[in-house]
mmCIF file of C-alpha atoms in Angstrom:
data_model
loop_
_atom_site.group_PDB
_atom_site.id
_atom_site.type_symbol
_atom_site.label_atom_id
_atom_site.label_comp_id
_atom_site.label_asym_id
_atom_site.label_seq_id
_atom_site.Cartn_x
_atom_site.Cartn_y
_atom_site.Cartn_z
ATOM 1 C CA MET R 182 -57.658 73.935 30.972
ATOM 2 C CA GLY R 183 -56.068 77.299 31.457
ATOM 3 C CA GLN R 184 -55.480 76.798 35.194
ATOM 4 C CA ASN R 185 -53.909 73.243 34.590
ATOM 5 C CA SER R 186 -51.759 74.816 31.906
ATOM 6 C CA GLY R 187 -50.625 77.453 34.230
ATOM 7 C CA HIS R 188 -49.648 75.026 37.026
ATOM 8 C CA GLN R 189 -47.636 73.111 34.535
ATOM 9 C CA GLU R 190 -45.670 76.377 33.308
ATOM 10 C CA ARG R 191 -45.039 77.227 36.918
ATOM 11 C CA GLY R 192 -43.800 73.772 37.763
ATOM 12 C CA LYS R 193 -41.421 73.913 34.812
ATOM 13 C CA LYS R 194 -39.527 77.070 35.767
ATOM 14 C CA PRO R 195 -37.576 75.660 38.684
ATOM 15 C CA GLU R 196 -36.901 72.734 36.705
ATOM 16 C CA LEU R 197 -35.463 75.002 33.750
ATOM 17 C CA ALA R 198 -33.559 77.153 36.264
ATOM 18 C CA LEU R 199 -32.001 74.010 37.740
ATOM 19 C CA SER R 200 -31.124 72.585 34.334
ATOM 20 C CA GLU R 201 -29.360 75.795 33.308
ATOM 21 C CA THR R 202 -27.365 75.858 36.655
ATOM 22 C CA MET R 203 -26.280 72.389 36.110
ATOM 23 C CA GLU R 204 -25.262 73.033 32.479
ATOM 24 C CA ALA R 205 -23.238 76.021 33.655
ATOM 25 C CA GLU R 206 -21.586 74.065 36.412
ATOM 26 C CA ALA R 207 -20.829 71.161 33.964
ATOM 27 C CA GLU R 208 -19.323 73.723 31.540
ATOM 28 C CA VAL R 209 -17.228 75.239 34.362
ATOM 29 C CA GLN R 210 -15.997 71.670 35.331
ATOM 30 C CA SER R 211 -15.241 71.032 31.687
ATOM 31 C CA ASN R 212 -13.097 74.112 31.391
ATOM 32 C CA LYS R 213 -11.279 73.204 34.517
ATOM 33 C CA ASP R 214 -10.742 69.555 33.453
ATOM 34 C CA GLU R 215 -9.507 71.003 29.939
ATOM 35 C CA ALA R 216 -7.187 73.370 31.779
ATOM 36 C CA LYS R 217 -5.790 70.574 33.900
ATOM 37 C CA GLU R 218 -5.395 68.309 30.919
ATOM 38 C CA LEU R 219 -3.548 71.156 29.208
ATOM 39 C CA LYS R 220 -1.186 71.748 32.039
ATOM 40 C CA ALA R 221 -0.422 67.979 32.345
ATOM 41 C CA LYS R 222 0.414 67.864 28.690
ATOM 42 C CA GLU R 223 2.682 71.033 29.019
ATOM 43 C CA ARG R 224 4.372 69.234 31.890
ATOM 44 C CA ARG R 225 4.914 66.055 29.818
ATOM 45 C CA LEU R 226 6.026 67.873 26.655
ATOM 46 C CA THR R 227 8.659 69.992 28.517
ATOM 47 C CA SER R 228 10.397 66.489 29.272
ATOM 48 C CA VAL R 229 10.487 65.394 25.668
ATOM 49 C CA PHE R 230 14.034 65.568 24.216
ATOM 50 C CA GLY R 231 13.822 63.939 20.877
ATOM 51 C CA VAL R 232 13.272 60.532 19.292
ATOM 52 C CA ALA R 233 17.203 60.588 18.531
ATOM 53 C CA ASP R 234 17.553 59.352 22.047
ATOM 54 C CA LEU R 235 15.776 56.185 21.076
ATOM 55 C CA LYS R 236 14.712 55.341 24.508
ATOM 56 C CA ASN R 237 11.948 53.147 23.203
ATOM 57 C CA GLY R 238 13.679 51.941 20.114
ATOM 58 C CA ALA R 239 13.172 53.440 16.490
ATOM 59 C CA ILE R 240 9.548 54.193 15.965
ATOM 60 C CA GLY R 241 7.880 54.036 12.639
ATOM 61 C CA LEU R 242 5.009 55.853 11.177
ATOM 62 C CA TYR R 243 2.046 54.221 9.465
ATOM 63 C CA ASN R 244 1.211 55.141 5.843
ATOM 64 C CA LEU R 245 -2.141 57.160 5.849
ATOM 65 C CA GLY R 246 -2.441 57.347 2.071
ATOM 66 C CA GLN R 247 0.622 57.985 0.049
ATOM 67 C CA SER R 248 2.172 59.729 2.948
ATOM 68 C CA CYS R 249 5.660 57.978 2.604
ATOM 69 C CA CYS R 250 7.087 61.391 1.634
ATOM 70 C CA LEU R 251 5.716 63.117 4.752
ATOM 71 C CA ASN R 252 6.666 60.208 6.976
ATOM 72 C CA SER R 253 10.090 60.359 5.887
ATOM 73 C CA LEU R 254 10.468 64.036 6.441
ATOM 74 C CA LEU R 255 8.892 63.832 9.715
ATOM 75 C CA GLN R 256 11.458 61.228 10.937
ATOM 76 C CA VAL R 257 14.455 63.433 9.590
ATOM 77 C CA PHE R 258 12.955 66.467 11.555
ATOM 78 C CA LEU R 259 12.230 64.522 14.874
ATOM 79 C CA MET R 260 15.519 62.497 15.013
ATOM 80 C CA ASN R 261 17.343 65.811 14.930
ATOM 81 C CA ILE R 262 17.880 66.717 18.632
ATOM 82 C CA HIS R 263 18.810 70.278 17.666
ATOM 83 C CA PHE R 264 15.360 70.662 16.083
ATOM 84 C CA THR R 265 13.387 68.953 18.818
ATOM 85 C CA GLY R 266 15.223 71.076 21.389
ATOM 86 C CA ILE R 267 13.524 74.045 19.905
ATOM 87 C CA LEU R 268 10.118 72.295 19.226
ATOM 88 C CA ARG R 269 9.811 71.327 22.916
ATOM 89 C CA ARG R 270 10.037 75.088 23.992
ATOM 90 C CA ILE R 271 7.161 76.356 21.911
ATOM 91 C CA THR R 272 4.004 78.211 23.277
ATOM 92 C CA VAL R 273 1.027 75.638 23.606
ATOM 93 C CA PRO R 274 -1.977 77.414 21.702
ATOM 94 C CA PRO R 275 -4.594 78.346 24.231
ATOM 95 C CA CYS R 276 -7.801 76.848 22.784
ATOM 96 C CA ALA R 277 -8.601 73.534 21.198
ATOM 97 C CA ALA R 278 -9.056 74.803 17.581
ATOM 98 C CA GLN R 279 -5.758 76.576 17.570
ATOM 99 C CA ARG R 280 -4.084 73.396 18.931
ATOM 100 C CA ARG R 281 -5.648 71.290 16.105
ATOM 101 C CA SER R 282 -4.431 73.624 13.451
ATOM 102 C CA ASN R 283 -0.883 74.396 14.845
ATOM 103 C CA VAL R 284 1.803 72.186 13.058
ATOM 104 C CA PRO R 285 4.624 72.673 15.615
ATOM 105 C CA TYR R 286 2.137 71.687 18.411
ATOM 106 C CA GLN R 287 0.932 68.720 16.521
ATOM 107 C CA MET R 288 4.403 67.685 15.614
ATOM 108 C CA LEU R 289 5.290 67.742 19.427
ATOM 109 C CA LEU R 290 2.324 65.615 20.398
ATOM 110 C CA LEU R 291 3.328 63.133 17.641
ATOM 111 C CA LEU R 292 6.941 63.161 19.285
ATOM 112 C CA GLU R 293 5.401 62.525 22.706
ATOM 113 C CA GLU R 294 3.498 59.562 21.353
ATOM 114 C CA MET R 295 6.475 58.087 19.661
ATOM 115 C CA GLN R 296 8.539 58.300 22.964
ATOM 116 C CA ARG R 297 5.770 57.093 25.313
ATOM 117 C CA GLY R 298 4.669 53.755 24.035
ATOM 118 C CA LYS R 299 6.250 50.603 23.256
ATOM 119 C CA ARG R 300 4.515 50.179 19.790
ATOM 120 C CA LYS R 301 6.771 49.606 16.612
ATOM 121 C CA ALA R 302 4.724 52.413 14.864
ATOM 122 C CA VAL R 303 2.207 54.989 15.372
ATOM 123 C CA ARG R 304 -0.378 56.848 13.177
ATOM 124 C CA PRO R 305 0.291 60.506 12.705
ATOM 125 C CA THR R 306 -3.406 61.037 12.102
ATOM 126 C CA GLU R 307 -3.833 64.311 14.068
ATOM 127 C CA LEU R 308 -0.806 65.860 12.414
ATOM 128 C CA ALA R 309 -1.946 64.819 8.893
ATOM 129 C CA CYS R 310 -5.275 66.449 9.549
ATOM 130 C CA CYS R 311 -3.593 69.452 10.594
ATOM 131 C CA LEU R 312 -1.558 69.617 7.553
ATOM 132 C CA SER R 313 -4.585 68.975 5.313
ATOM 133 C CA ALA R 314 -6.123 72.187 6.719
ATOM 134 C CA HIS R 315 -3.019 73.944 5.288
ATOM 135 C CA ARG R 316 -3.455 72.246 1.928
ATOM 136 C CA VAL R 317 -0.792 69.665 2.524
ATOM 137 C CA GLU R 318 -3.067 66.762 1.164
ATOM 138 C CA LEU R 319 -2.858 63.104 1.653
ATOM 139 C CA PHE R 320 -3.317 60.669 -1.327
ATOM 140 C CA VAL R 321 -1.105 62.879 -3.430
ATOM 141 C CA GLN R 322 2.513 62.278 -4.841
ATOM 142 C CA HIS R 323 4.618 64.874 -2.985
ATOM 143 C CA ASP R 324 7.989 65.997 -3.925
ATOM 144 C CA ALA R 325 10.264 65.630 -0.855
ATOM 145 C CA ALA R 326 12.231 68.843 -1.689
ATOM 146 C CA GLN R 327 9.017 70.974 -1.915
ATOM 147 C CA LEU R 328 7.331 69.366 0.951
ATOM 148 C CA PHE R 329 10.345 70.188 3.147
ATOM 149 C CA LEU R 330 10.100 73.684 2.258
ATOM 150 C CA ARG R 331 6.347 73.774 2.927
ATOM 151 C CA LEU R 332 6.661 71.994 6.366
ATOM 152 C CA TRP R 333 9.758 74.370 7.370
ATOM 153 C CA ASN R 334 7.643 77.404 6.548
ATOM 154 C CA LEU R 335 4.547 76.357 8.334
ATOM 155 C CA ILE R 336 6.631 75.549 11.535
ATOM 156 C CA LYS R 337 8.263 78.908 11.357
ATOM 157 C CA LYS R 338 5.084 80.832 10.782
ATOM 158 C CA GLN R 339 3.218 79.214 13.557
ATOM 159 C CA MET R 340 6.039 79.673 16.081
ATOM 160 C CA LYS R 341 5.111 82.548 18.373
ATOM 161 C CA LYS R 342 8.383 83.035 20.353
ATOM 162 C CA LEU R 343 10.636 85.377 18.304
ATOM 163 C CA GLU R 344 13.905 83.638 19.672
ATOM 164 C CA LEU R 345 12.627 80.027 18.651
ATOM 165 C CA VAL R 346 11.926 81.443 15.033
ATOM 166 C CA GLU R 347 15.541 82.856 15.124
ATOM 167 C CA GLU R 348 17.039 79.633 16.308
ATOM 168 C CA LEU R 349 15.013 77.660 13.785
ATOM 169 C CA SER R 350 16.364 79.986 11.067
ATOM 170 C CA ASP R 351 19.948 79.558 12.222
ATOM 171 C CA LEU R 352 19.699 75.795 12.314
ATOM 172 C CA TYR R 353 18.573 75.449 8.701
ATOM 173 C CA THR R 354 19.431 78.540 6.580
ATOM 174 C CA ILE R 355 22.253 79.018 4.310
ATOM 175 C CA CYS R 356 23.368 82.394 3.312
ATOM 176 C CA VAL R 357 25.204 83.077 -0.131
ATOM 177 C CA GLN R 358 26.388 86.199 -1.936
ATOM 178 C CA GLU R 359 25.040 86.690 -5.482
ATOM 179 C CA HIS R 360 27.519 88.657 -7.696
ATOM 180 C CA LEU R 361 26.801 90.203 -11.328
ATOM 181 C CA ALA R 362 29.585 91.869 -12.978
ATOM 182 C CA CYS R 363 29.381 93.773 -16.412
ATOM 183 C CA GLN R 364 32.100 92.451 -18.767
ATOM 184 C CA ASN R 365 32.336 95.894 -20.527
ATOM 185 C CA CYS R 366 32.787 98.102 -17.547
ATOM 186 C CA SER R 367 33.307 98.088 -13.777
ATOM 187 C CA PHE R 368 29.704 98.052 -12.767
ATOM 188 C CA GLU R 369 28.586 95.221 -10.533
ATOM 189 C CA ILE R 370 25.794 94.221 -8.103
ATOM 190 C CA LYS R 371 26.293 92.279 -4.979
ATOM 191 C CA ASN R 372 23.324 90.864 -3.013
ATOM 192 C CA ASN R 373 23.030 88.653 -0.004
ATOM 193 C CA SER R 374 20.213 85.924 0.002
ATOM 194 C CA CYS R 375 19.165 82.868 1.947
ATOM 195 C CA MET R 376 17.971 79.476 1.077
ATOM 196 C CA LEU R 377 16.853 76.380 2.957
ATOM 197 C CA THR R 378 18.498 73.792 0.583
ATOM 198 C CA LEU R 379 21.418 73.715 -1.743
ATOM 199 C CA PRO R 380 19.693 72.672 -5.027
ATOM 200 C CA LEU R 381 22.720 71.017 -6.685
ATOM 201 C CA PRO R 382 22.200 69.929 -10.550
ATOM 202 C CA VAL R 383 23.292 66.549 -11.271
ATOM 203 C CA LEU R 384 24.061 67.234 -14.965
ATOM 204 C CA ASP R 385 26.242 70.140 -16.372
ATOM 205 C CA SER R 386 25.061 72.580 -19.029
ATOM 206 C CA ASN R 387 25.935 70.086 -21.676
ATOM 207 C CA SER R 388 23.838 67.325 -20.118
ATOM 208 C CA HIS R 389 27.015 65.495 -19.108
ATOM 209 C CA ARG R 390 26.618 63.558 -15.769
ATOM 210 C CA LEU R 391 28.494 65.125 -12.781
ATOM 211 C CA LYS R 392 30.336 62.140 -11.129
ATOM 212 C CA THR R 393 30.450 63.051 -7.445
ATOM 213 C CA LEU R 394 28.673 65.315 -4.869
ATOM 214 C CA GLU R 395 31.843 67.364 -4.603
ATOM 215 C CA ASP R 396 31.539 67.868 -8.399
ATOM 216 C CA CYS R 397 27.989 69.036 -8.073
ATOM 217 C CA LEU R 398 28.983 71.614 -5.487
ATOM 218 C CA GLN R 399 31.675 73.010 -7.482
ATOM 219 C CA TYR R 400 29.626 73.284 -10.623
ATOM 220 C CA PHE R 401 26.786 75.007 -8.503
ATOM 221 C CA PHE R 402 29.279 77.700 -7.380
ATOM 222 C CA HIS R 403 31.148 77.829 -10.751
ATOM 223 C CA PRO R 404 30.686 81.480 -12.438
ATOM 224 C CA GLU R 405 28.381 81.622 -15.229
ATOM 225 C CA GLU R 406 28.659 83.879 -18.419
ATOM 226 C CA LEU R 407 25.351 85.609 -19.323
ATOM 227 C CA THR R 408 25.581 86.229 -23.107
ATOM 228 C CA GLY R 409 23.232 86.560 -26.151
ATOM 229 C CA GLN R 410 19.683 86.452 -24.996
ATOM 230 C CA ASN R 411 20.625 86.137 -21.383
ATOM 231 C CA MET R 412 22.598 89.487 -21.350
ATOM 232 C CA CYS R 413 21.567 92.065 -18.642
ATOM 233 C CA PHE R 414 21.013 95.827 -18.632
ATOM 234 C CA CYS R 415 23.973 97.772 -17.287
ATOM 235 C CA GLN R 416 23.184 101.058 -15.837
ATOM 236 C CA GLN R 417 26.565 102.449 -16.345
ATOM 237 C CA CYS R 418 26.844 101.316 -20.018
ATOM 238 C CA GLY R 419 23.226 102.083 -20.580
ATOM 239 C CA MET R 420 22.462 99.001 -22.702
ATOM 240 C CA LYS R 421 22.286 95.163 -22.417
ATOM 241 C CA THR R 422 25.900 93.795 -22.027
ATOM 242 C CA PRO R 423 27.462 90.400 -21.174
ATOM 243 C CA PHE R 424 27.607 89.770 -17.281
ATOM 244 C CA LEU R 425 29.455 87.325 -15.259
ATOM 245 C CA LYS R 426 27.218 85.739 -12.646
ATOM 246 C CA SER R 427 28.646 84.090 -9.797
ATOM 247 C CA MET R 428 27.634 82.931 -6.223
ATOM 248 C CA LYS R 429 29.749 82.766 -3.073
ATOM 249 C CA LEU R 430 29.120 80.865 0.009
ATOM 250 C CA VAL R 431 28.748 83.218 3.195
ATOM 251 C CA TYR R 432 27.187 80.944 5.983
ATOM 252 C CA LEU R 433 26.453 77.369 6.554
ATOM 253 C CA PRO R 434 23.956 76.229 9.163
ATOM 254 C CA GLN R 435 24.258 73.435 11.767
ATOM 255 C CA THR R 436 21.734 71.235 9.718
ATOM 256 C CA LEU R 437 22.659 71.482 5.982
ATOM 257 C CA THR R 438 20.143 70.276 3.510
ATOM 258 C CA ILE R 439 21.251 69.282 0.082
ATOM 259 C CA HIS R 440 18.766 68.756 -2.791
ATOM 260 C CA LEU R 441 19.940 66.591 -5.547
ATOM 261 C CA LYS R 442 17.996 67.587 -8.591
ATOM 262 C CA ARG R 443 17.392 64.206 -10.070
ATOM 263 C CA PHE R 444 13.992 65.123 -11.727
ATOM 264 C CA CYS R 445 14.711 66.430 -15.140
ATOM 265 C CA PHE R 446 12.055 68.641 -16.897
ATOM 266 C CA GLU R 447 12.269 68.546 -20.713
ATOM 267 C CA LYS R 448 10.936 70.760 -23.279
ATOM 268 C CA SER R 449 7.989 68.384 -24.084
ATOM 269 C CA SER R 450 6.968 68.857 -20.327
ATOM 270 C CA TYR R 451 7.752 65.345 -19.783
ATOM 271 C CA THR R 452 9.628 64.691 -16.508
ATOM 272 C CA HIS R 453 12.031 61.866 -15.987
ATOM 273 C CA LYS R 454 14.324 60.638 -13.219
ATOM 274 C CA LEU R 455 18.164 60.826 -13.483
ATOM 275 C CA SER R 456 19.159 57.364 -11.618
ATOM 276 C CA HIS R 457 22.836 57.459 -12.468
ATOM 277 C CA TYR R 458 25.605 56.687 -10.007
ATOM 278 C CA LEU R 459 26.523 59.692 -7.875
ATOM 279 C CA PRO R 460 28.584 59.064 -4.589
ATOM 280 C CA PHE R 461 28.405 61.254 -1.644
ATOM 281 C CA PRO R 462 30.811 61.264 1.431
ATOM 282 C CA ARG R 463 30.089 60.489 4.889
ATOM 283 C CA ASP R 464 32.449 63.392 5.898
ATOM 284 C CA LEU R 465 32.105 66.584 3.960
ATOM 285 C CA ASP R 466 34.602 69.615 4.259
ATOM 286 C CA PHE R 467 33.553 72.499 2.008
ATOM 287 C CA ASN R 468 37.061 74.084 2.490
ATOM 288 C CA GLY R 469 38.398 71.029 0.587
ATOM 289 C CA VAL R 470 35.748 71.426 -2.162
ATOM 290 C CA LEU R 471 35.309 75.341 -2.967
ATOM 291 C CA THR R 472 38.054 77.641 -4.060
ATOM 292 C CA GLU R 473 38.762 80.869 -2.226
ATOM 293 C CA ASN R 474 36.941 82.675 -4.933
ATOM 294 C CA GLN R 475 33.776 80.762 -4.294
ATOM 295 C CA CYS R 476 33.658 81.651 -0.497
ATOM 296 C CA HIS R 477 32.881 84.956 1.252
ATOM 297 C CA ALA R 478 33.454 84.227 4.761
ATOM 298 C CA ASP R 479 36.067 84.768 7.407
ATOM 299 C CA ASP R 480 38.387 81.942 8.796
ATOM 300 C CA ASN R 481 36.346 81.398 12.065
ATOM 301 C CA GLU R 482 33.301 80.710 9.950
ATOM 302 C CA LYS R 483 35.089 78.384 7.410
ATOM 303 C CA ALA R 484 36.530 76.559 10.263
ATOM 304 C CA THR R 485 33.127 75.176 10.997
ATOM 305 C CA TRP R 486 32.536 74.029 7.421
ATOM 306 C CA GLN R 487 33.083 70.261 8.271
ATOM 307 C CA TYR R 488 30.167 68.126 8.194
ATOM 308 C CA ASP R 489 28.895 64.469 9.008
ATOM 309 C CA LEU R 490 26.165 62.983 6.986
ATOM 310 C CA PHE R 491 23.095 62.719 9.235
ATOM 311 C CA ALA R 492 20.312 61.411 7.064
ATOM 312 C CA VAL R 493 19.363 60.444 3.418
ATOM 313 C CA VAL R 494 15.877 60.765 1.982
ATOM 314 C CA ALA R 495 15.844 58.155 -0.920
ATOM 315 C CA HIS R 496 13.279 57.733 -3.714
ATOM 316 C CA SER R 497 12.615 54.811 -5.633
ATOM 317 C CA GLY R 498 10.470 54.521 -8.687
ATOM 318 C CA SER R 499 9.717 56.911 -11.457
ATOM 319 C CA ALA R 500 9.006 60.645 -11.474
ATOM 320 C CA SER R 501 5.308 60.034 -11.587
ATOM 321 C CA CYS R 502 4.986 57.033 -9.383
ATOM 322 C CA GLY R 503 7.442 56.244 -6.411
ATOM 323 C CA HIS R 504 8.152 55.833 -2.676
ATOM 324 C CA TYR R 505 10.267 57.550 -0.176
ATOM 325 C CA CYS R 506 12.063 56.365 2.846
ATOM 326 C CA ALA R 507 14.850 57.812 5.185
ATOM 327 C CA TYR R 508 18.077 56.500 6.204
ATOM 328 C CA ILE R 509 19.051 58.323 9.517
ATOM 329 C CA GLN R 510 21.969 58.101 11.809
ATOM 330 C CA SER R 511 21.047 58.470 15.484
ATOM 331 C CA LEU R 512 23.024 61.289 16.925
ATOM 332 C CA THR R 513 23.238 59.451 20.312
ATOM 333 C CA GLU R 514 23.855 55.780 19.294
ATOM 334 C CA ARG R 515 25.820 56.681 16.025
ATOM 335 C CA LYS R 516 23.853 53.745 14.304
ATOM 336 C CA TRP R 517 22.092 53.879 11.080
ATOM 337 C CA TYR R 518 18.283 53.018 10.729
ATOM 338 C CA CYS R 519 16.087 52.768 7.793
ATOM 339 C CA PHE R 520 12.681 54.398 8.269
ATOM 340 C CA ASN R 521 10.306 52.904 5.634
ATOM 341 C CA ASP R 522 6.737 53.963 7.112
ATOM 342 C CA SER R 523 6.006 51.662 9.676
ATOM 343 C CA GLN R 524 9.022 49.395 8.997
ATOM 344 C CA VAL R 525 12.201 50.406 10.889
ATOM 345 C CA CYS R 526 15.403 48.390 10.930
ATOM 346 C CA GLN R 527 19.034 48.964 11.835
ATOM 347 C CA VAL R 528 21.226 49.235 8.621
ATOM 348 C CA SER R 529 24.955 49.548 7.843
ATOM 349 C CA TRP R 530 26.798 52.227 5.815
ATOM 350 C CA ASP R 531 26.940 49.788 2.780
ATOM 351 C CA ASP R 532 23.118 49.915 2.895
ATOM 352 C CA VAL R 533 22.926 53.518 2.759
ATOM 353 C CA LYS R 534 25.699 53.630 -0.065
ATOM 354 C CA CYS R 535 22.931 51.722 -2.247
ATOM 355 C CA THR R 536 21.239 54.946 -2.552
ATOM 356 C CA TYR R 537 24.098 56.276 -4.796
ATOM 357 C CA GLY R 538 22.200 55.148 -7.803
ATOM 358 C CA HIS R 539 22.559 52.976 -10.837
ATOM 359 C CA SER R 540 22.358 53.912 -14.633
ATOM 360 C CA ASN R 541 20.639 50.606 -15.453
ATOM 361 C CA LEU R 542 18.180 50.640 -12.532
ATOM 362 C CA HIS R 543 15.659 53.590 -13.349
ATOM 363 C CA TRP R 544 13.149 52.427 -10.825
ATOM 364 C CA GLY R 545 16.015 51.865 -8.224
ATOM 365 C CA GLU R 546 16.461 53.676 -4.943
ATOM 366 C CA THR R 547 18.448 56.842 -5.282
ATOM 367 C CA ALA R 548 19.344 59.734 -2.863
ATOM 368 C CA TYR R 549 17.242 62.639 -3.288
ATOM 369 C CA LEU R 550 17.952 64.826 -0.172
ATOM 370 C CA LEU R 551 21.094 64.667 1.882
ATOM 371 C CA ILE R 552 21.083 66.196 5.399
ATOM 372 C CA TYR R 553 24.642 66.955 6.978
ATOM 373 C CA MET R 554 25.233 68.068 10.495
ATOM 374 C CA LYS R 555 28.002 70.318 11.319
ATOM 375 C CA LYS R 556 30.872 68.859 13.463
ATOM 376 C CA HIS R 557 31.898 72.046 15.199
ATOM 377 C CA PRO R 558 29.007 74.575 15.626
ATOM 378 C CA GLN R 559 29.783 78.240 16.015
ATOM 379 C CA GLN R 560 27.615 81.424 16.670
ATOM 380 C CA PRO R 561 25.188 82.266 13.680
ATOM 381 C CA TYR R 562 26.272 84.585 11.087
ATOM 382 C CA PRO R 563 25.528 88.241 12.159
ATOM 383 C CA GLY R 564 23.992 89.287 8.839
ATOM 384 C CA LEU R 565 21.587 86.119 8.661
ATOM 385 C CA SER R 566 18.554 88.163 10.105
ATOM 386 C CA GLU R 567 18.805 90.560 7.213
ATOM 387 C CA CYS R 568 18.508 87.830 4.533
ATOM 388 C CA LEU R 569 15.600 85.944 6.177
ATOM 389 C CA GLY R 570 13.053 88.477 4.613
ATOM 390 C CA LYS R 571 14.143 87.233 1.273
ATOM 391 C CA LEU R 572 13.393 83.649 1.895
#
C-alpha cells in the first residue's frame, strides 16, 4: 500500500509542475492580450472627436431605470465638442478595476460606442455601474441641476492630468465678486468666488413671476439690503448693522450653464413646480442685460459675453414625479435634436420654444437647465485658479 502510494505521489509531481507552468504561461499570455487590447482601445479613443460630428446620426441612450435625467445630461456633455476634446486626452487607468470605477474613462468608452455603431441607441450600462459605485444610483428621481454638479465634480476629481483639469474648469466655471458694504460706515468686504451654474430665481422676493430670462439675470445681480434679522456684524462699528449685499460678474466660461429654479420649497416642506411662461433667447448678450455696476471685468472680457443657445434640459411632470429630455443643437450641423432616452429626432426652434412653460399646464414640459455657448472665446480669466478651491 505504501509503495503504491509513493509511486502515485512521485507520478503527480511532474504533472503538478507542468500544470503550474501552464497556468503561469496562460497568465502571462492573458496579461499580454490585455495590454494589446488596452493599446488598441487607446488608439481608437484618440480618434474620437465627439458625438456632435454626428457621423452616424444622433444616437440615443436606453433608459436603465429612471435614468432619463442622467441620459439627458450625458447627451449634453457628449454633444459638446469642447468637452469631448478634453475627454479624449485623458490618461487611461492602468488596471481593469480602476477603469471600471473611472467616470471620465467610462464616458469615453460610451462616446466611442455611440460613434462606432449604426444603432439608433446604446445602453450606458458600464457607465451606470461605475456611477453607482460613486453613489449615483439608478431607480432614483434625480434633480438635473444637482446631478450635473455631481457628474462634473466626479469627472474633475478623476482626471489625472493637471492641464486637463484646468481646461475643464475654464470651460464651465463662472467667476463672480461678492460684495458686502456696511450702511453705517465705510467698512466693506470683497471676495471672488466660483460657481458651475447661475442659479436664477423665477420669482422675486414678493413671489411675483419674473417675465423673461433677462429679468431673472437682472434680479440675480440686483443689490440686496440686509436689515432686521439679516443684519451683519461690522468690525468697524463693533455691532450688527444694515449691510448692502451685491454680486458682480467677473468671468463667463465657454460653456455657460443656467439653472432656472422652478422647484419651489415652501415652509410646509412641500415642493411644487413653477411652470409659468418664461421665454429665453437664442442669442444672449450680457452687456445688454447687466449694468456697469453689475460687472467687474475689463472691456476685452466683456467683449466675449455673447452667447448662442446650445442645449435645453427640459422637465415634464411634477416635482415628485417627472421626466427629463434634452434639446441640443449640433455644433457642426447647426440643427436641433430632441434626445428623449432612446428616441432621437430632429426638431425646430418652435419645438424648443415649447419648453418656455405654461401657467395652466403644471405637468407640461418646461426648461430647467439652459446651456449657452460663447460666440467669441477668449483666454481664461487669470484669477480663475484662485477661486477654484472654493467650489
